[in-house]
Short mmCIF file of C-alpha atoms and ligand atoms in Angstrom, two decimals:
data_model
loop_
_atom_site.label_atom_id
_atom_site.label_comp_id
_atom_site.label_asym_id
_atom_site.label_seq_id
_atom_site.Cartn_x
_atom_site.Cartn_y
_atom_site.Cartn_z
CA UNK A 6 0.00 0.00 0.00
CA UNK A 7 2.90 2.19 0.76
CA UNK A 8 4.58 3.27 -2.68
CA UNK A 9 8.41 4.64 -2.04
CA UNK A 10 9.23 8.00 -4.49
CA UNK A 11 12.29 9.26 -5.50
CA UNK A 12 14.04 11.36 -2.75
CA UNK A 13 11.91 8.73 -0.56
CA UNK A 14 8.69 11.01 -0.69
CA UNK A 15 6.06 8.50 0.66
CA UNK A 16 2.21 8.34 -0.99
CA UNK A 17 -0.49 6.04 0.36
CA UNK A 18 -4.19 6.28 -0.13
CA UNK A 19 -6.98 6.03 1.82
CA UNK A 20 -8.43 2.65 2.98
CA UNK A 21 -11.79 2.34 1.76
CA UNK A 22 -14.40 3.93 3.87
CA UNK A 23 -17.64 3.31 1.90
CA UNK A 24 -19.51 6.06 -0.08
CA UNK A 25 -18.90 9.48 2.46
CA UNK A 26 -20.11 12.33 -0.44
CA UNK A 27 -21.47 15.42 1.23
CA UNK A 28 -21.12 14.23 5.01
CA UNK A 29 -19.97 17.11 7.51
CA UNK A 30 -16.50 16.12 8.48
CA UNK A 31 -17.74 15.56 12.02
CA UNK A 32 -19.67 12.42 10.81
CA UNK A 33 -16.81 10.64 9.13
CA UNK A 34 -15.02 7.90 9.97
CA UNK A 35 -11.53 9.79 9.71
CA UNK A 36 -8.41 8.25 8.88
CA UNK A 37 -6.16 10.94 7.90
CA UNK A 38 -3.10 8.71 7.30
CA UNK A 39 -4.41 6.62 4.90
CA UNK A 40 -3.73 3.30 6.16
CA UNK A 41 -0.25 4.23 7.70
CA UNK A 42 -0.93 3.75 12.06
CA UNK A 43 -0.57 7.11 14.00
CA UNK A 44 2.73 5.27 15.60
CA UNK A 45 4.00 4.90 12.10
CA UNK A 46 3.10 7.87 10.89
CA UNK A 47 5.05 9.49 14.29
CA UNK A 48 8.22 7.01 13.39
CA UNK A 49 9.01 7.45 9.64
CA UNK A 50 7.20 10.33 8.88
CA UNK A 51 6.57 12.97 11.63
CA UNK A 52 9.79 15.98 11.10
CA UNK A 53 11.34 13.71 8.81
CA UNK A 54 9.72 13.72 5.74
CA UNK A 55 6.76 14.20 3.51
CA UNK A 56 3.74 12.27 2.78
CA UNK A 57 0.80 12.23 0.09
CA UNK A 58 -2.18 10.43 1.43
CA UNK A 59 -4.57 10.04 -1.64
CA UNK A 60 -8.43 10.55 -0.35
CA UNK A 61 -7.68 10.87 3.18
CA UNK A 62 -11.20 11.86 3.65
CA UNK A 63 -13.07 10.48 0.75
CA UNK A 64 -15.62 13.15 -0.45
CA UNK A 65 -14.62 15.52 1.34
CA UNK A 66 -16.91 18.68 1.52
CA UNK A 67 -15.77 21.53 3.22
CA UNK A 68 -17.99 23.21 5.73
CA UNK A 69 -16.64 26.61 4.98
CA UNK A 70 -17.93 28.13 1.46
CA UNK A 71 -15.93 30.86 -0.50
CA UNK A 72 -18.59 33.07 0.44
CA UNK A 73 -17.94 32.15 4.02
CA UNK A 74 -14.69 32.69 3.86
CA UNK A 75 -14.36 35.93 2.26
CA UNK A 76 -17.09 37.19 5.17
CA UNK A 77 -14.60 35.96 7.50
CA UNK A 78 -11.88 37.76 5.96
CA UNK A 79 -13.83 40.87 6.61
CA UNK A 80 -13.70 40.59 9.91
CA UNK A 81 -11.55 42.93 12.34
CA UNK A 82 -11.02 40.12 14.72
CA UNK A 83 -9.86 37.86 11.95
CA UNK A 84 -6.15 37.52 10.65
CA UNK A 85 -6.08 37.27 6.75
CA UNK A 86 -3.81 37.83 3.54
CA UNK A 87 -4.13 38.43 -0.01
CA UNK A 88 -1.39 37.32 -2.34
CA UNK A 89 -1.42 38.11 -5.99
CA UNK A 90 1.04 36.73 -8.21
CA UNK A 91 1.86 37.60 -11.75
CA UNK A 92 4.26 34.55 -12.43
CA UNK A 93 3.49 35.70 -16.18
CA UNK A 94 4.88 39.05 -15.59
CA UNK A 95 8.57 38.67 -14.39
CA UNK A 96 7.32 36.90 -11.00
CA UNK A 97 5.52 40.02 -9.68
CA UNK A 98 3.81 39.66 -5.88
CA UNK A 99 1.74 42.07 -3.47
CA UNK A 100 0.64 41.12 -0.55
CA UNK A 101 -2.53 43.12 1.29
CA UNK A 102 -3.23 42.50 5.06
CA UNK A 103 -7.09 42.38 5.82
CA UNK A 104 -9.58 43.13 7.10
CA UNK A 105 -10.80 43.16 3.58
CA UNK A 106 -14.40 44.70 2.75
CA UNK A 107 -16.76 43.43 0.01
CA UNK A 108 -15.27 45.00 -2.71
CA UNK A 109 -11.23 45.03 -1.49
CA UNK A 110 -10.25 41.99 -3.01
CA UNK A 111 -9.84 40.93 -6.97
CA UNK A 112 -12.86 39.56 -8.61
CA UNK A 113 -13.16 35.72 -8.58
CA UNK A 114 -13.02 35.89 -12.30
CA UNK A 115 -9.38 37.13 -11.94
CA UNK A 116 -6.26 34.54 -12.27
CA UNK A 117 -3.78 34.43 -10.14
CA UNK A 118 -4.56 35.87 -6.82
CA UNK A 119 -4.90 33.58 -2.72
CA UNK A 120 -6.44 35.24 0.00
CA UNK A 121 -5.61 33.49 3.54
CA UNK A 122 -7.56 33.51 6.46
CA UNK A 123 -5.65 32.38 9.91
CA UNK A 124 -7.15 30.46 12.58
CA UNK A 125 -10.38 28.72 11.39
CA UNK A 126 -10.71 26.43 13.71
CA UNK A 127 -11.94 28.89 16.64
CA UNK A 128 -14.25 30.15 14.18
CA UNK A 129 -15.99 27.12 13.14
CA UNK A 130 -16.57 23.44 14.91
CA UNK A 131 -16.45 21.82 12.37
CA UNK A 132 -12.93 23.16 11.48
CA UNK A 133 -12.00 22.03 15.15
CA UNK A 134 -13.19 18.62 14.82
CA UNK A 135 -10.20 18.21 12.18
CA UNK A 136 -7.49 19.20 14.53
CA UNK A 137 -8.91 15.82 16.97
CA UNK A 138 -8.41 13.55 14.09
CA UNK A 139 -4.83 14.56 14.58
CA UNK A 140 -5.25 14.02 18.55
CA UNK A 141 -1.90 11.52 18.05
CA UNK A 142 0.31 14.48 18.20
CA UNK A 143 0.77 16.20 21.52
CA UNK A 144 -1.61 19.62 20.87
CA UNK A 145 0.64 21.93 22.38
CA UNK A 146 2.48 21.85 18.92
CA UNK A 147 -0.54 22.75 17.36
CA UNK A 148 -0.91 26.24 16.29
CA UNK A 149 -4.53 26.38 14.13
CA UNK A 150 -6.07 25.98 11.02
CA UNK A 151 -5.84 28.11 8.08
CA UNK A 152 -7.96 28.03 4.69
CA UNK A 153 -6.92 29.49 1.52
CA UNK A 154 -8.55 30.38 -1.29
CA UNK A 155 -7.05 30.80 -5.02
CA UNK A 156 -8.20 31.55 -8.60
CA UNK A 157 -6.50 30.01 -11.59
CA UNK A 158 -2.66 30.44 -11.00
CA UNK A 159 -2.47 31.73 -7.48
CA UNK A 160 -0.92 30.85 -4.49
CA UNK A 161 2.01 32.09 -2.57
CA UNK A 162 4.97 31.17 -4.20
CA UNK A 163 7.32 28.80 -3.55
CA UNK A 164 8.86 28.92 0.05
CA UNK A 165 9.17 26.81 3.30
CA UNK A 166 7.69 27.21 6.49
CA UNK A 167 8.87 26.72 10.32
CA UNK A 168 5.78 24.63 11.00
CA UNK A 169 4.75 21.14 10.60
CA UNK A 170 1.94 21.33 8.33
CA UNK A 171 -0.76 18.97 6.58
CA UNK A 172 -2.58 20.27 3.86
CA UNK A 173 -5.85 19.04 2.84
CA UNK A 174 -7.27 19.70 -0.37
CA UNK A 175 -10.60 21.43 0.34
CA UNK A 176 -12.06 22.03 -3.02
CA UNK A 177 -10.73 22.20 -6.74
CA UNK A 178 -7.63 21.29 -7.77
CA UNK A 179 -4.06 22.31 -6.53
CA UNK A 180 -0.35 21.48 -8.13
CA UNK A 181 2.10 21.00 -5.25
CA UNK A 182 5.97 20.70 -6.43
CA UNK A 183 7.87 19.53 -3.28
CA UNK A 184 11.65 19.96 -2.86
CA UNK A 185 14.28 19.02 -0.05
CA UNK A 186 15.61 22.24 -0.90
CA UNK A 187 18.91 22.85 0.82
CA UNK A 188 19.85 26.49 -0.25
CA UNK A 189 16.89 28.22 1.44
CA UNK A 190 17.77 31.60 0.58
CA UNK A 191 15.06 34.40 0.12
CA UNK A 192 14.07 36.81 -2.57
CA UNK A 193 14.92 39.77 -0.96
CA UNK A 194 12.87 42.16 -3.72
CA UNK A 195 9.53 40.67 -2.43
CA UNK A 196 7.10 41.18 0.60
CA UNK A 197 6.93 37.67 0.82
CA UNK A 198 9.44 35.21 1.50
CA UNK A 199 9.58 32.91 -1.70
CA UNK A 200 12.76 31.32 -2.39
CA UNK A 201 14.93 32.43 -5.02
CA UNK A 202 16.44 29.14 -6.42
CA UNK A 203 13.77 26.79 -5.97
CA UNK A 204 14.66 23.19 -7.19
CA UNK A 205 11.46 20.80 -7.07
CA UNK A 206 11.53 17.44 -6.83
CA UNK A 207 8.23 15.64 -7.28
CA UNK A 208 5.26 17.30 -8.43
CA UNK A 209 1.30 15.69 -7.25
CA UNK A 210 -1.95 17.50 -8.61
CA UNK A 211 -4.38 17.17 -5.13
CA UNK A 212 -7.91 16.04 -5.32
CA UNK A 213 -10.55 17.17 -2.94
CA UNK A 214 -10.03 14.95 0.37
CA UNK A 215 -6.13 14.09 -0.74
CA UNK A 216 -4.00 15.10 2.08
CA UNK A 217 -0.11 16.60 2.35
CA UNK A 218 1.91 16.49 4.87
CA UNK A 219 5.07 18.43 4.79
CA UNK A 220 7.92 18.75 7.55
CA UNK A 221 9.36 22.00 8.92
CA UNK A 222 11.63 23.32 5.94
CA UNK A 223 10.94 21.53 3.03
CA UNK A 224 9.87 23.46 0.24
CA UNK A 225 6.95 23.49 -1.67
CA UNK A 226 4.82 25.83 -4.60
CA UNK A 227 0.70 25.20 -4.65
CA UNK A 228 -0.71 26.40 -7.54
CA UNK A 229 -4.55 26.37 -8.09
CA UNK A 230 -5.36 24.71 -10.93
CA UNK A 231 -8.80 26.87 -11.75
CA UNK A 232 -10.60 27.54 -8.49
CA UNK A 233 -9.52 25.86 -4.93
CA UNK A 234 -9.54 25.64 -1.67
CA UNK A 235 -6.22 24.17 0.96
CA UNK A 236 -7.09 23.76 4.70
CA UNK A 237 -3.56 23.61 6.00
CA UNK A 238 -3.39 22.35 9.75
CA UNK A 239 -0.24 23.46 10.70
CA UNK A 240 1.77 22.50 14.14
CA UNK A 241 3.96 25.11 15.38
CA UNK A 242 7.34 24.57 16.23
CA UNK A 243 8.46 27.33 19.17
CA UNK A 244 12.32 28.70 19.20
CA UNK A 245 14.24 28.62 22.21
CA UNK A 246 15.22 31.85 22.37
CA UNK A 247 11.61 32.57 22.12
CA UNK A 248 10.73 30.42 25.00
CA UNK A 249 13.48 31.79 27.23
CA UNK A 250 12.28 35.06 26.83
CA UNK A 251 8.55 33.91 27.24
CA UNK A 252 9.55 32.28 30.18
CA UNK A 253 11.77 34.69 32.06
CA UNK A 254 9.15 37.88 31.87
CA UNK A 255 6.88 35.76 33.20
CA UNK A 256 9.18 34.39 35.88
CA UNK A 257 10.18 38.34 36.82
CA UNK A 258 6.36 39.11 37.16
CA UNK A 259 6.49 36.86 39.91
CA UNK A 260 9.76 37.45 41.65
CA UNK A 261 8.11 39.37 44.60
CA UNK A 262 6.06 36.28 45.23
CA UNK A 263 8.60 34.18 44.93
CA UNK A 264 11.39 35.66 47.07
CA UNK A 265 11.78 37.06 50.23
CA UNK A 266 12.17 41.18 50.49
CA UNK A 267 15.28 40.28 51.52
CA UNK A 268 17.77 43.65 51.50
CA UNK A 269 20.99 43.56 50.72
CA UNK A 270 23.71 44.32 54.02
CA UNK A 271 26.92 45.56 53.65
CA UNK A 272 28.32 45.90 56.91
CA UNK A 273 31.76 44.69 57.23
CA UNK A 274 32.36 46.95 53.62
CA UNK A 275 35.71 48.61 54.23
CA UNK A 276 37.01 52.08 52.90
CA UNK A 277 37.84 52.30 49.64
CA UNK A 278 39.70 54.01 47.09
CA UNK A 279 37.70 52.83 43.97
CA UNK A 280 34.05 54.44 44.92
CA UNK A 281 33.12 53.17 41.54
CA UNK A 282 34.07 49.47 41.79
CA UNK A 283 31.13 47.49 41.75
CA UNK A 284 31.52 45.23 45.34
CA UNK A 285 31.78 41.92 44.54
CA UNK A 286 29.13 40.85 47.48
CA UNK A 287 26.85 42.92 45.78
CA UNK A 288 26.96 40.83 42.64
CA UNK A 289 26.67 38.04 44.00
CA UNK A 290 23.71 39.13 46.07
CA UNK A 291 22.04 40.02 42.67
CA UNK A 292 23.04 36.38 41.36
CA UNK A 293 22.32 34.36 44.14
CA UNK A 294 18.44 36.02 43.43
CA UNK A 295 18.00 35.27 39.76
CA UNK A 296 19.45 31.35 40.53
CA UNK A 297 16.91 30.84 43.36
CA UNK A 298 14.09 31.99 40.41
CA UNK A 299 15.39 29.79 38.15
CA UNK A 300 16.20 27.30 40.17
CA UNK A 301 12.37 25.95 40.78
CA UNK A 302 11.95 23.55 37.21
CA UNK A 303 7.89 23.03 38.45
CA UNK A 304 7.62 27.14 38.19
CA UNK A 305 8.88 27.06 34.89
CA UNK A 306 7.04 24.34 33.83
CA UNK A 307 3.55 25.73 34.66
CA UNK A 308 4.74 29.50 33.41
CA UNK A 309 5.55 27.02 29.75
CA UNK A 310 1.68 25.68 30.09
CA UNK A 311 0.27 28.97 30.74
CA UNK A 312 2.31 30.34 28.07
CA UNK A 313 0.90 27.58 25.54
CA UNK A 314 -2.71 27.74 26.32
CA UNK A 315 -2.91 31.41 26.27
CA UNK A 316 -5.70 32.44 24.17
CA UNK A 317 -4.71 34.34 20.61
CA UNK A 318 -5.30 37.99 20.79
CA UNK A 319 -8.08 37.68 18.69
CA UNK A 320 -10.12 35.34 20.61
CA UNK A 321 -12.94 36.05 22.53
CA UNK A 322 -15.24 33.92 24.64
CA UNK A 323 -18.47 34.34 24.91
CA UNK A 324 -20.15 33.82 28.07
CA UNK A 325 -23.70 31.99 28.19
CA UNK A 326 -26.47 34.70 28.33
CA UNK A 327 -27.96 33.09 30.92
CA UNK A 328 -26.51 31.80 34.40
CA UNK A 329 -25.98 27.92 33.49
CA UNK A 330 -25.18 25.27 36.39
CA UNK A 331 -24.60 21.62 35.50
CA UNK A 332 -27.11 19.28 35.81
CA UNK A 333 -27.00 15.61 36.62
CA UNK A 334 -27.36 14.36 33.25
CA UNK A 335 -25.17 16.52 31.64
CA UNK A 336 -21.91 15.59 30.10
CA UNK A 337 -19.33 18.82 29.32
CA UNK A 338 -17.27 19.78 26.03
CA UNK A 339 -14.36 21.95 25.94
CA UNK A 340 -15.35 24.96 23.68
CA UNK A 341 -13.80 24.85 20.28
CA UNK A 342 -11.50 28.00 21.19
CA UNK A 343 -10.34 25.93 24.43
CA UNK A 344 -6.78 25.48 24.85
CA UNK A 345 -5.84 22.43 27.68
CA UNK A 346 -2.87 20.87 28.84
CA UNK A 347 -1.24 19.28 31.71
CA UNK A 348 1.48 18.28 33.44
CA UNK A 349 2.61 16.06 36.47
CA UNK A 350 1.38 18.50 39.25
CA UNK A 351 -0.43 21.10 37.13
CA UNK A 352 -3.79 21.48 34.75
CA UNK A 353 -3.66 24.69 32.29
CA UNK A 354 -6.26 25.89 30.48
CA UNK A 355 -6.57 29.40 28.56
CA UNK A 356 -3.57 30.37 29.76
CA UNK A 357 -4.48 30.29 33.49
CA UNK A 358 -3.12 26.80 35.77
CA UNK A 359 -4.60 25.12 38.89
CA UNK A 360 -2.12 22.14 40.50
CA UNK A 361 -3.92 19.07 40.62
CA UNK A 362 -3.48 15.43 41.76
CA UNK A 363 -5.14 12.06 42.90
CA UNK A 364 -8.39 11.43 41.46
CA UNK A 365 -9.31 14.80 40.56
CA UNK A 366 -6.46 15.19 38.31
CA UNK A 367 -7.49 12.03 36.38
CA UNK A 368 -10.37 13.19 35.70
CA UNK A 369 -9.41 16.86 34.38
CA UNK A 370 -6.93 15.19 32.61
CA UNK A 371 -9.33 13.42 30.93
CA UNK A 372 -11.53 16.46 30.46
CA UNK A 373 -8.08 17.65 28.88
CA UNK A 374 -7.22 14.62 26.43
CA UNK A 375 -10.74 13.71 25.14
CA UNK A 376 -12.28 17.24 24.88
CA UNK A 377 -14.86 16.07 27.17
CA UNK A 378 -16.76 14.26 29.34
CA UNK A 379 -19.68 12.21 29.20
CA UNK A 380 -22.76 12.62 32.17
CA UNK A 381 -21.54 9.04 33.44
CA UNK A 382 -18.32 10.14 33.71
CA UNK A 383 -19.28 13.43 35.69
CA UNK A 384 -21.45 11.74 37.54
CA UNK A 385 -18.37 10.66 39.67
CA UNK A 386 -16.51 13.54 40.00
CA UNK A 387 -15.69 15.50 43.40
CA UNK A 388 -18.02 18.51 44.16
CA UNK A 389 -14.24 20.25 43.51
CA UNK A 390 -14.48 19.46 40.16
CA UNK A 391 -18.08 20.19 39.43
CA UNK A 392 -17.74 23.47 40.97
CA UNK A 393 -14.28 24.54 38.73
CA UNK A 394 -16.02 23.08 35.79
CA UNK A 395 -19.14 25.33 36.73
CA UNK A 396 -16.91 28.41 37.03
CA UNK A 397 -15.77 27.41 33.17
CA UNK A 398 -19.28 27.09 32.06
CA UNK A 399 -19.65 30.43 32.95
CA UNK A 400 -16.42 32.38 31.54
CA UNK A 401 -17.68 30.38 28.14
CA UNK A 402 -14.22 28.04 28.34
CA UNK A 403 -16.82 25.01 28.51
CA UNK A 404 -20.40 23.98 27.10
CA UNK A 405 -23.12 21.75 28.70
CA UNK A 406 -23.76 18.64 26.63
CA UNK A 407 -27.34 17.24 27.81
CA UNK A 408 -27.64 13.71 27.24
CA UNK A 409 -29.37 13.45 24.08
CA UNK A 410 -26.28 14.85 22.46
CA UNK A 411 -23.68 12.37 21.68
CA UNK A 412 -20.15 13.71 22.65
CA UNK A 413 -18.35 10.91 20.20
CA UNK A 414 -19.20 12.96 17.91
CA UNK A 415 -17.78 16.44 17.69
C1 LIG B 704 -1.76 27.83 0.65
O1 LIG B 704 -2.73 27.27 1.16
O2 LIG B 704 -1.84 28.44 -0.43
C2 LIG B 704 -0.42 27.82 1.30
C3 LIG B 704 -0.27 26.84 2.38
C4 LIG B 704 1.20 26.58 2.66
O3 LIG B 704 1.99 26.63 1.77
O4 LIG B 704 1.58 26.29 3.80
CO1 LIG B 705 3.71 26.66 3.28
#
């Protein structure tokens, strides 16, 4: 089932699901790696290299229109792009930041052009229910979901990303030449970052429901062949540099908490003759403070999981009109724009942490993992629990799922 490519690019198909045309994506029976098992997928393929999974999701309709889209892109609250390329003209690009309004962007008649839109999958559920089908890689990599649509020719060039990203071919057709391309440098005459000696290797037209996935760095051109749509699910990779700097502002926020008001003494300091000379005891006063901050690896580890489940600056929850308490038979689903993780002594979720253990833990942990939990499951939680839970109800984090509603399938 597995075919080896040159430059041992990988391409499997699907395994035959029966007849899914026009099911919502939440009603398939998912199997995004065609065949290949998540811990095969993780082994060869995950940051290694790329694979084409033909019909990954056979008949694939996408829940989000062009129409939709482009109202989306409108939005203030909403991240999005338009690219226009004139590969006819000398390799021309522009690239427009939205909001766009009704009449900012090309017609649809016009070759050539991509608009981008960041972040679907707090926007729409069914957008979300993608990213759990890919619940066999740890979610804080996972950045979001963005959709793209492009006209005859368009796209955004060829380039690499950072990310880890699969690309699902929404609607239409798209060309996708894919390169281990080692010289990586930039066209620095562009607002875009396309690469300036791009050297292709294999080259796959993608159906609707075909699926791409692409490690960090390797290169790769989409070109829509007539109208298209690409959701691209892509898993973000953070810098360490990044992280250190994350992590240390949020550690100095808390020095006064941490440390004692402790101030420094100097008595014993003899007379000097170099007024300027920086006492040694003083330095090592100032040291000794910074180690003892650093020095605590469970504070850093909850300031990394409140770091990663920090809400995007554009997203917003919205809190139930109405005051909402839990009810026996009521199972609970993490909203769509929920971010959860955990750790050995710590849950995190929006960017805020509570330290949990024992039996309570398990459970939020499930809560975490799953997405949810059912009524029976609830149903033998501690009144600790229900209460937290009730508290997320009400800040919008969490919805109420009464027990008519199946929570297997989201
Ligand atoms: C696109 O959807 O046009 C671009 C996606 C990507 O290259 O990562
Ligand atoms: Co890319």
């Amino acid at each position: 089932m597995i075919q080896r490519a040159r430059s041992s690019v990988a391409s499997t198909s699907g395994k035959a699901m029966g007849k899914a045309v026009n099911q919502p994506v939440e009603k398939m029976p998912i199997d995004l790696l065609g065949g290949l098992s998540p811990r095969q997928f993780m082994a060869e393929y995950w940051q290694r290299k790329p694979l084409l999974v033909r019909q990954a999701i056979p008949g694939f309709v996408p829940s989000v229109s062009r129409d939709e889209l482009f109202t989306l892109a409108a939005r203030e609250d909403v991240e999005s792009r338009c690219v226009v390329s004139e590969r006819a003209k000398g390799q021309a690009w522009t690239l427009r930041r939205g909001p766009f309004g009704k009449r900012s962007l090309p017609s649809v008649r016009q070759p050539g052009w991509s608009l981008l839109v960041q972040g679907v999958d707090t926007l729409h559920d069914e957008v979300a229910a993608l990213k759990q089908a890919l619940n066999f890689i740890p979610s804080a990599r996972l950045d979001d979901v963005m959709i793209s649509y492009a006209t005859e020719g368009g796209g955004v060039g060829p380039h690499f990303d950072s990310y880890d990203v699969f690309l699902l071919q929404a609607q239409g057709q798209r060309r996708w030449r894919i390169g281990p391309q080692r010289d990586l440098r930039l066209r620095e005459d562009l607002p875009l970052k396309i690469l300036s000696h791009f050297k292709p290797e294999v080259e796959w037209v993608l159906e609707p429901g075909d699926l791409l996935y692409l490690p960090p760095r390797y290169a790769h051109d989409g070109i829509a062949i007539g109208e298209c749509m690409t959701w691209s699910m892509g898993f973000r990779a953070p810098r360490q540099d990044e992280l250190a700097h994350e992590l240390l502002a949020r550690l100095a926020d808390r020095a006064a908490e941490e440390l004692p008001p402790t101030i420094y003494q100097d008595a014993g300091q003899v007379a000097t003759t170099q007024p300027a000379k920086m006492p040694a005891n003083l330095q090592s006063f100032a040291r000794s403070a910074v180690e003892a901050l650093l020095h605590q690896p469970r504070r850093l580890d909850q300031c990394l999981g409140e770091y990663l489940t920090e809400p995007k600056p554009q997203v917003w929850f919205d809190a139930p009109a109405s005051a909402q308490r839990l009810k026996p038979s009521d199972g609970v689903r993490l909203d769509r724009r929920s971010q959860m993780l955990y750790d050995r002594s710590h849950i995190y979720l929006n960017g805020e942490s509570w330290r949990a253990a024992g039996e309570d833990a398990r459970w939020m942990r499930r809560l975490a993992d799953a997405r949810a939990l059912s009524a029976a499951e609830l149903s033998q939680t501690s009144d600790a629990v229900r209460h937290l839970l009730s508290d997320w109800l009400m800040a919008g984090w969490l919805q109420r799922v009464p027990r008519a509603t199946s929570l297997t399938q989201r």
